Tab-separated table of C-alpha atoms in Angstrom:
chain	number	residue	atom	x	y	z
A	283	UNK	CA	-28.999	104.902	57.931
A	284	UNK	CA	-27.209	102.241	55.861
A	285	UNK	CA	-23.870	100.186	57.271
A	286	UNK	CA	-21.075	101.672	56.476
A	287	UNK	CA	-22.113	105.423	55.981
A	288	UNK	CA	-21.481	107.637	58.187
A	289	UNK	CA	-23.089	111.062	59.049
A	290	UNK	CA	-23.438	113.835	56.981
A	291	UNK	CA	-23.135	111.367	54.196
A	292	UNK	CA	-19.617	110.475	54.325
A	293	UNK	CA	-18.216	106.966	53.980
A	294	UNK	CA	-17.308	105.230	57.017
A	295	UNK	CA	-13.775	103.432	57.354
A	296	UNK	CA	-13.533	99.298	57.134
A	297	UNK	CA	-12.736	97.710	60.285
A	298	UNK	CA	-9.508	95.977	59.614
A	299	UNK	CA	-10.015	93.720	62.070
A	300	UNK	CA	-13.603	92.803	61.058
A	301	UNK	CA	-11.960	92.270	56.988
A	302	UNK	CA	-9.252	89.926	58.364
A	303	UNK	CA	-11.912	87.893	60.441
A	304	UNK	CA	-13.896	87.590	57.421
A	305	UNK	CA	-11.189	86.648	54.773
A	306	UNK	CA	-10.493	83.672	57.407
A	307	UNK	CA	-14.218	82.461	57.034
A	308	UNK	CA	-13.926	82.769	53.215
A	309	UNK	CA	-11.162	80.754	53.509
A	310	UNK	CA	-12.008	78.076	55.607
A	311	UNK	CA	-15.674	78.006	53.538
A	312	UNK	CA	-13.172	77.285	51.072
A	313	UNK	CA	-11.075	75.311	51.801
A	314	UNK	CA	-13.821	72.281	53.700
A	315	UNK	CA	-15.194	72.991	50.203
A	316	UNK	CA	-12.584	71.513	48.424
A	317	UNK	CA	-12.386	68.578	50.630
A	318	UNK	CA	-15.426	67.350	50.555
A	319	UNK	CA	-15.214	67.922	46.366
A	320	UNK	CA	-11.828	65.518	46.898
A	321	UNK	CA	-13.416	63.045	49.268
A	322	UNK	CA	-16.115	63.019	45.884
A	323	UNK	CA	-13.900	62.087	43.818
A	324	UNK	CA	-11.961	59.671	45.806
A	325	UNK	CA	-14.992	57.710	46.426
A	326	UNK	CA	-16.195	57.814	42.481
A	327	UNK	CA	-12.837	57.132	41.828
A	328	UNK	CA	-12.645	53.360	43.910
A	329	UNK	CA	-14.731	50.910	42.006
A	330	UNK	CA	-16.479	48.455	43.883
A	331	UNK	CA	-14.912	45.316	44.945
A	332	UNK	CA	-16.262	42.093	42.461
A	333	UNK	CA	-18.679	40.261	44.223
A	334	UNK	CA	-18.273	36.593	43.767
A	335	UNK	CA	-20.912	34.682	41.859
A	336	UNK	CA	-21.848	30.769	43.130
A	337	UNK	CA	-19.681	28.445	40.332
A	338	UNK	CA	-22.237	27.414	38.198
A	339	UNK	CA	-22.299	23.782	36.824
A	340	UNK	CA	-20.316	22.972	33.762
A	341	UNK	CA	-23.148	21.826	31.182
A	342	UNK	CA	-20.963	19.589	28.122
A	343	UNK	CA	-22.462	20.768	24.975
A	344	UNK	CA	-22.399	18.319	22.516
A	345	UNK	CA	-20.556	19.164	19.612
A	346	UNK	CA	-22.141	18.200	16.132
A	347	UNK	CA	-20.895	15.126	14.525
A	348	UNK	CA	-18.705	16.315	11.229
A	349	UNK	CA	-20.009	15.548	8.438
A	350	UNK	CA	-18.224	12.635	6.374
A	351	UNK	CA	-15.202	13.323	4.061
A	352	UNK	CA	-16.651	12.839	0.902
A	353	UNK	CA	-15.076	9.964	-1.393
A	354	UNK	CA	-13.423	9.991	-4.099
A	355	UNK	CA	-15.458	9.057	-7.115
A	356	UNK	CA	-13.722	5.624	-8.804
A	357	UNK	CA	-13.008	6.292	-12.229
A	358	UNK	CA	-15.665	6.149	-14.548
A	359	UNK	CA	-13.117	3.900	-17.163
A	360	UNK	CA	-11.821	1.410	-14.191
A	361	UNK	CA	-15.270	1.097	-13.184
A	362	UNK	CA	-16.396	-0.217	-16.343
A	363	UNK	CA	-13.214	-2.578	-16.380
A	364	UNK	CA	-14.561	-3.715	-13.291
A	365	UNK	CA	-18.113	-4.517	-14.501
A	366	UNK	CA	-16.849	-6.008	-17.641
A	367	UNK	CA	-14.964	-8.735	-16.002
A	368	UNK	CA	-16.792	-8.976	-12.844
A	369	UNK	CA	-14.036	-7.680	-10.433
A	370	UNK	CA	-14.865	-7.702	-6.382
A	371	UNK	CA	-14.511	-3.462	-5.505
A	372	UNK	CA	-11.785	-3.978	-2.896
A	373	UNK	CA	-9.796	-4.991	-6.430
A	374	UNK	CA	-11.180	-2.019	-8.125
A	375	UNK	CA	-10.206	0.755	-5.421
A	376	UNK	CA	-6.620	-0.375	-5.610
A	377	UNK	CA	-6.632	-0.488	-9.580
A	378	UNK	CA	-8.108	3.341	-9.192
A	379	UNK	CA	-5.267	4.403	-6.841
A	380	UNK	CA	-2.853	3.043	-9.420
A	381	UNK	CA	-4.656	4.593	-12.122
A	382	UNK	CA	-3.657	8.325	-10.484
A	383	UNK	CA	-0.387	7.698	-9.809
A	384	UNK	CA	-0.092	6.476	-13.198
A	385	UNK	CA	-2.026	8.942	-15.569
A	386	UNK	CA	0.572	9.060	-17.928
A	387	UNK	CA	0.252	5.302	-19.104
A	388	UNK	CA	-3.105	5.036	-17.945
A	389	UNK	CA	-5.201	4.042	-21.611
A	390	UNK	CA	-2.171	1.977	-22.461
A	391	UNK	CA	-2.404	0.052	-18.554
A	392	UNK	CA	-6.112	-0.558	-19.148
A	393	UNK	CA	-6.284	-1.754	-22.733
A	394	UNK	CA	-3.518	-4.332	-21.823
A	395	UNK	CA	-5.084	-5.275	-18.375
A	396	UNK	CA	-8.497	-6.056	-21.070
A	397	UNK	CA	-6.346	-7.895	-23.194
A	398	UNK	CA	-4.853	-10.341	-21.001
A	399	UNK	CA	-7.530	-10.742	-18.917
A	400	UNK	CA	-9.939	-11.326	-21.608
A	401	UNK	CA	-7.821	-14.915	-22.038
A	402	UNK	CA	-7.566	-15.444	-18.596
A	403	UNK	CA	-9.432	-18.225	-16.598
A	404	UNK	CA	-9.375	-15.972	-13.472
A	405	UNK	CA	-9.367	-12.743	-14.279
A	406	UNK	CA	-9.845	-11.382	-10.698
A	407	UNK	CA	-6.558	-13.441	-10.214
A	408	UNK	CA	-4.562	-12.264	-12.856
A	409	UNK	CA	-5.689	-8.449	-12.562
A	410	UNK	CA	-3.999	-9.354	-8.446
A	411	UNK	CA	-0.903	-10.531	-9.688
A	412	UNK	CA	-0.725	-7.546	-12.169
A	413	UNK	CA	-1.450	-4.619	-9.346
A	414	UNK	CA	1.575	-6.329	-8.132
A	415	UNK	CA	3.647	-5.833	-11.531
A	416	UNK	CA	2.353	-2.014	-11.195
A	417	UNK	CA	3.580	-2.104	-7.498
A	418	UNK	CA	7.264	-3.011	-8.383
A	419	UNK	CA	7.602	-1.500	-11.638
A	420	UNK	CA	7.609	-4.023	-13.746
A	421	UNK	CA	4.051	-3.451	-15.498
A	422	UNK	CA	3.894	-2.947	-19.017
A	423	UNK	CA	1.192	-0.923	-21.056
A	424	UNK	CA	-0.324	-1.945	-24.564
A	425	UNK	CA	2.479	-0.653	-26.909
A	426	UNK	CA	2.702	-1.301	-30.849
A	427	UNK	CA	4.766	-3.494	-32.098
A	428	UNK	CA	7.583	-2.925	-33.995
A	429	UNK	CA	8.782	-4.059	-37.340
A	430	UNK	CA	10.662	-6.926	-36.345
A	431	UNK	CA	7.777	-8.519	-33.919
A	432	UNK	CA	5.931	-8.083	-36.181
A	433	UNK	CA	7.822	-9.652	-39.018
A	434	UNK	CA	8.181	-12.592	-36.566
A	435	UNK	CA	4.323	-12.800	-35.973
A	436	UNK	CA	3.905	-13.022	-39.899
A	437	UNK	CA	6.583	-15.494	-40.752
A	438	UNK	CA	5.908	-17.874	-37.881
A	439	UNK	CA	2.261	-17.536	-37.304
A	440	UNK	CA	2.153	-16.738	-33.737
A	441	UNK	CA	-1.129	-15.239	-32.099
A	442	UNK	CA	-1.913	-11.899	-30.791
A	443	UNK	CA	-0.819	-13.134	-26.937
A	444	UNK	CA	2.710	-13.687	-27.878
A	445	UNK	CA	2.581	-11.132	-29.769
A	446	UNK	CA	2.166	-9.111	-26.604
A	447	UNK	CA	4.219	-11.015	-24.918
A	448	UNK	CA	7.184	-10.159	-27.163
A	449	UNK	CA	6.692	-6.485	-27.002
A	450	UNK	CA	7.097	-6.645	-22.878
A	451	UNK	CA	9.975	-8.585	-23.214
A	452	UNK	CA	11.571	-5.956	-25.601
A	453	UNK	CA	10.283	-3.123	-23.028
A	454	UNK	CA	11.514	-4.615	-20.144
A	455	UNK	CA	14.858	-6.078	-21.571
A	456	UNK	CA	15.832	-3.014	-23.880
A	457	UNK	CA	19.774	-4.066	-23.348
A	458	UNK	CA	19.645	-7.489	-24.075
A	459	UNK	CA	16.542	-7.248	-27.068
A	460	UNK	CA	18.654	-7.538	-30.184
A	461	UNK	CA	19.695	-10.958	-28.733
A	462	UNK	CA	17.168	-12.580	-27.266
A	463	UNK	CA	15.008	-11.522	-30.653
A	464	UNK	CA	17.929	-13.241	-32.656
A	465	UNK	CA	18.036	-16.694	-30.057
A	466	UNK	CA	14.379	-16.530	-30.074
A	467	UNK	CA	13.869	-17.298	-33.975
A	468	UNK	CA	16.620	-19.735	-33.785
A	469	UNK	CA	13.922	-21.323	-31.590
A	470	UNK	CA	11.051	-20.751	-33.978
A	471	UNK	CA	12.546	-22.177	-36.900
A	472	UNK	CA	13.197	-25.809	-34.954
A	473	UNK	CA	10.277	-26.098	-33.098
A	474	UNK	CA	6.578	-27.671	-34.481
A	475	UNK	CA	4.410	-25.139	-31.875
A	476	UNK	CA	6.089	-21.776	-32.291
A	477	UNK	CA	3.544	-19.899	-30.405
A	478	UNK	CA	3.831	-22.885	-27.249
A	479	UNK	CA	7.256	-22.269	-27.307
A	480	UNK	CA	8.057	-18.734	-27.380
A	481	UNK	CA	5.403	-17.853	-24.674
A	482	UNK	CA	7.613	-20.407	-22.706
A	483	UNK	CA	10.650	-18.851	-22.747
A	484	UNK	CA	9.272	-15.476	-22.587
A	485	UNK	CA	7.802	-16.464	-19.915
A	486	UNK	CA	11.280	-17.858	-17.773
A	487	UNK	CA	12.925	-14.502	-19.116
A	488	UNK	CA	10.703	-12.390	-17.268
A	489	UNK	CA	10.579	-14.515	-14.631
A	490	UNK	CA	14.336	-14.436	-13.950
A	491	UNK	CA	14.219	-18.493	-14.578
A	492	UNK	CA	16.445	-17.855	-17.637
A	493	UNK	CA	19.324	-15.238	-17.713
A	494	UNK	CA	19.504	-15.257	-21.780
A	495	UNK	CA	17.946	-17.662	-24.200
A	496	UNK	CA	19.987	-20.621	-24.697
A	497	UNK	CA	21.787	-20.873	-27.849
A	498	UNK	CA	20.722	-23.306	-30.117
A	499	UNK	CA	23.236	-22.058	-33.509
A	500	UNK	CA	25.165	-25.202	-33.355
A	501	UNK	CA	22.228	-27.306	-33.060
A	502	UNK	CA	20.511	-25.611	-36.141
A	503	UNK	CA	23.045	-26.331	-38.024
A	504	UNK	CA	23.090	-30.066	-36.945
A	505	UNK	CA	19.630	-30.211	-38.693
A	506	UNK	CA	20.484	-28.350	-41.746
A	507	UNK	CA	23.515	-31.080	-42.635
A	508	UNK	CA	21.702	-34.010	-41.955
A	509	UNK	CA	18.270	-33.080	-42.831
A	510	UNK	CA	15.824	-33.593	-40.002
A	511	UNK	CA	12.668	-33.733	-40.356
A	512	UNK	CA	10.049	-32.016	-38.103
A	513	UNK	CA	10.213	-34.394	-35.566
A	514	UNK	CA	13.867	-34.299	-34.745
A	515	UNK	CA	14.378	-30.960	-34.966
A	516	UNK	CA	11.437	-30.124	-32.375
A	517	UNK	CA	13.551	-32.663	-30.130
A	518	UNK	CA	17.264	-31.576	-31.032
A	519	UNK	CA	15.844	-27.854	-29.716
A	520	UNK	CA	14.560	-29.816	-26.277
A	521	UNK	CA	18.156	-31.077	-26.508
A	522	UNK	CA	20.144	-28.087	-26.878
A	523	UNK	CA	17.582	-26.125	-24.481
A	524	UNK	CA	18.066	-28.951	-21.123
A	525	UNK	CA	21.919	-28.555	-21.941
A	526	UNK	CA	22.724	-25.195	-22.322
A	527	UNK	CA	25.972	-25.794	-20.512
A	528	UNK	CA	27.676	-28.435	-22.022
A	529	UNK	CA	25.410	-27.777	-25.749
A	530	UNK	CA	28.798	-27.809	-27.658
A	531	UNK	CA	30.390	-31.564	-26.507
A	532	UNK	CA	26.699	-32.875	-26.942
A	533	UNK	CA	25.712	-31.568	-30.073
A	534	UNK	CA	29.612	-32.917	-31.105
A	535	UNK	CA	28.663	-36.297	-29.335
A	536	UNK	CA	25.754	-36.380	-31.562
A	537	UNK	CA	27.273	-35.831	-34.836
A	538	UNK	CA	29.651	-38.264	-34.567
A	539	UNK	CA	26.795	-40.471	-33.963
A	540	UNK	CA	24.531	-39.616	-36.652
A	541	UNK	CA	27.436	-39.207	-39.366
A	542	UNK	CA	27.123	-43.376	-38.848
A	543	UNK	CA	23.634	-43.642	-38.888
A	544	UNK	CA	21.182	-44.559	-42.059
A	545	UNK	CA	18.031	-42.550	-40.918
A	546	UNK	CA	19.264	-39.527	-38.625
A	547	UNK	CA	15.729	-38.263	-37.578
A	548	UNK	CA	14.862	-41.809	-36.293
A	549	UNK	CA	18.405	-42.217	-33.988
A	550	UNK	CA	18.023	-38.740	-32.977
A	551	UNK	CA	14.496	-39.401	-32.072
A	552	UNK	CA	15.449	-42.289	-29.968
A	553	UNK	CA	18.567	-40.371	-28.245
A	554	UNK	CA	16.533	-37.380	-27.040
A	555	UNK	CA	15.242	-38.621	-23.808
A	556	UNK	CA	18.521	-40.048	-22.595
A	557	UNK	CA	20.361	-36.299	-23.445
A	558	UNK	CA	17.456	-34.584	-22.251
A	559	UNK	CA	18.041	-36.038	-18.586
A	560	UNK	CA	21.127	-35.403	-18.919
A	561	UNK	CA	22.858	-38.639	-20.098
A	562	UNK	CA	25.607	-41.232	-18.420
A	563	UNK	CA	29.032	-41.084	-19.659
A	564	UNK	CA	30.674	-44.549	-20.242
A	565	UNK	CA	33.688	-43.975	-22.266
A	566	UNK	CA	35.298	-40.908	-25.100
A	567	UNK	CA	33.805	-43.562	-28.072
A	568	UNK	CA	30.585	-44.217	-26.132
A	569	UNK	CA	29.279	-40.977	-24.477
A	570	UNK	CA	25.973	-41.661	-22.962
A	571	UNK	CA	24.282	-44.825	-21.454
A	572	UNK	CA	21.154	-46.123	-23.290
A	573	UNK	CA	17.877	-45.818	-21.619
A	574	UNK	CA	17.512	-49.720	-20.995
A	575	UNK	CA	20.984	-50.340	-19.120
A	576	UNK	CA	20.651	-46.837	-16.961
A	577	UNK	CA	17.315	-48.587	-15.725
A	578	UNK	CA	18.853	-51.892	-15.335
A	579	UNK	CA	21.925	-51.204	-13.919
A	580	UNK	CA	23.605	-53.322	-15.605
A	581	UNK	CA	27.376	-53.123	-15.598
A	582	UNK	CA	29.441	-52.685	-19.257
A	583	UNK	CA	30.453	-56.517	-18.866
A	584	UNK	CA	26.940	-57.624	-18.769
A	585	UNK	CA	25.577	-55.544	-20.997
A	586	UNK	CA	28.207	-57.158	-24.085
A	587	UNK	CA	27.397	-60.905	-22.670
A	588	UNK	CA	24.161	-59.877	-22.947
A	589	UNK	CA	25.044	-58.827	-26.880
A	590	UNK	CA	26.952	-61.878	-27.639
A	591	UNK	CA	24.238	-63.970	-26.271
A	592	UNK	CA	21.728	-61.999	-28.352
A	593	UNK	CA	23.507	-62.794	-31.608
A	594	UNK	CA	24.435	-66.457	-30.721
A	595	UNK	CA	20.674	-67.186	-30.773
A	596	UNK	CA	20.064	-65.014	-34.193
A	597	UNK	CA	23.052	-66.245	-35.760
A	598	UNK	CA	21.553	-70.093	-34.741
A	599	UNK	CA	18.165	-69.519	-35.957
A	600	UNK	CA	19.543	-68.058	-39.358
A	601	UNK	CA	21.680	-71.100	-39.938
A	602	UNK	CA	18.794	-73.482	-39.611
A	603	UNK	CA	16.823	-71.310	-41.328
A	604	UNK	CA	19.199	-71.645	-44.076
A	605	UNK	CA	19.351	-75.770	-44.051
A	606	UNK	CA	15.511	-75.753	-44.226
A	607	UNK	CA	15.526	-73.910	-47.290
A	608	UNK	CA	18.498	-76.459	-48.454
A	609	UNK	CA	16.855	-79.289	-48.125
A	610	UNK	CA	13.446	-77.993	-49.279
A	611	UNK	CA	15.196	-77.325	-52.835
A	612	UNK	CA	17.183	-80.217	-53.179
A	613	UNK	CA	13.839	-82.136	-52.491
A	614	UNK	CA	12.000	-80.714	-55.389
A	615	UNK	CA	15.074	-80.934	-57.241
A	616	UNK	CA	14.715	-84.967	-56.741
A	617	UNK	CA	11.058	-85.156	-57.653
A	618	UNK	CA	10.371	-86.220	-61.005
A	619	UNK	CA	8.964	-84.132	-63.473
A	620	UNK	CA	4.905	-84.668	-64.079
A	621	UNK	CA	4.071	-85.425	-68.080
């Protein structure tokens, strides 16, 4: 007969003890159940402590050399400069630095830099003293002449250097042009080498060795009124250039002294180099020293003893000169006449 029936067929009762006794294993089947499920997941949960590898050696990898900046190719035009004239490249690297800072100008920097090195006996030294014009500012590009250079260039025959020349001083002394332009023909029109001298005093403008050109109106007049030749106007311009600051009182002193004089290009002439270095003043009627006594030293007292002495001996000879010829014509005057 099956658990739990009972007879005739009839359902037996539950032991209420026997249920509670078996909900308390259920639950304790339970309940370790879910424990060990937590102890599980507790130990899936903890990761395993990091186990400690031996420190390996440092191996240095060596890094790959960089490859080299590339250069900057030189410029195909200062190159050729460079080539034409024979320029060393540490001179050519520096001209093609300048060359990009100064693309504006740059045809106009190179075609001067040909032309003035193209007369030059070192060209490699001129083009370093020019880098050094570009340095400071002071360089100045080929630029065409205007009308008045070139009316000067025409009337006094000066070459295409001065002609350069001219144009940089008219760049580089734009405030002062008008009169240096105006001095500097004053100049032309005295002196016997125009091209000599204006690529002088171009030269000690731009230099700072002259502050202006010196004026030489008064002595250009000089040779107008007495009408020197050549010669002595080449010299009065020497004159009137080595005294620039007392040009007046000298060019006064030298009137005077030609108004009294039979051949004024020939006294001039032999003046010059005593007011040229500078002369020695001896009195307001005698201005300067003569060559002779400066060298000397003579003293004033000597030099008219000296004089008087000088014409005792001329005035003697022409006195006996004069009784020669006497007594050579009263001799033929006595001779008797031939048949």
């Amino acid at each position: 007969m099956p658990m739990g029936m009972g007879m005739m067929g009839m359902p037996m009762m539950p032991n209420p003890m026997m249920l509670m006794m078996a909900n308390m294993a259920a639950a304790n089947k339970s309940s370790k159940g879910s424990k060990d499920d937590d102890e599980d997941d507790d130990d899936s949960s903890e990761e395993p402590p990091p186990v400690k590898e031996p420190p390996k050696e440092k191996v240095e990898k060596k890094r790959a050399p960089e490859p080299p900046a590339k250069e900057e190719e030189m410029d195909p035009d200062v190159r050729k400069l460079g080539d034409h004239f024979n320029i060393e490249d540490r001179w050519l690297i520096r001209l093609d630095e300048l060359m990009r800072r100064r693309r504006e100008t740059k045809e106009q920097d190179l075609a001067k830099l040909y032309e003035v090195l193209e007369q030059a006996r070192s060209p490699t030294g001129l083009l370093v003293a020019k880098l050094g014009e570009m340095e400071c500012g002071q360089f100045v590009g080929k630029v065409k002449p205007d009308r008045n250079i070139e009316r000067l260039a025409t009337r006094y025959k000066l070459d295409a250097r001065v002609v350069s020349r001219l144009t940089e001083l008219r760049v580089r002394r734009k405030k002062t042009a008008s009169e240096d332009f105006n001095r500097l023909e004053q100049h032309l029109s005295l002196c016997k080498r125009p091209s000599a001298t204006a690529t002088l005093l171009i030269g000690k403008l731009l230099e700072g060795e002259l502050r202006a050109v010196p004026d030489v109106t008064s002595a250009k007049a000089l040779a107008q009124r007495f009408k020197l030749d050549k010669d002595a106007k080449s010299k009065l311009r020497e004159i009137a250039e080595k005294r620039a600051d007392d040009v007046e009182e000298v060019m006064a002193h030298l009137e005077r002294t030609l108004q009294m004089s039979h051949q004024p290009s020939a006294t001039l002439c032999k003046l010059a180099k005593t007011l040229m270095d500078g002369g020695k003043k001896k009195s307001s009627d005698d201005k300067y020293a003569n060559d002779s006594q400066s060298e000397r030293g003579d003293s004033p007292a000597a030099e008219r003893d000296r004089s008087k002495s000088c014409g005792a001996r001329s005035d003697s000879t022409d006195s006996s000169s004069i009784r020669r010829r006497r007594a050579a014509i009263a001799g033929r005057s006595r001779s008797p006449k031939r048949k």
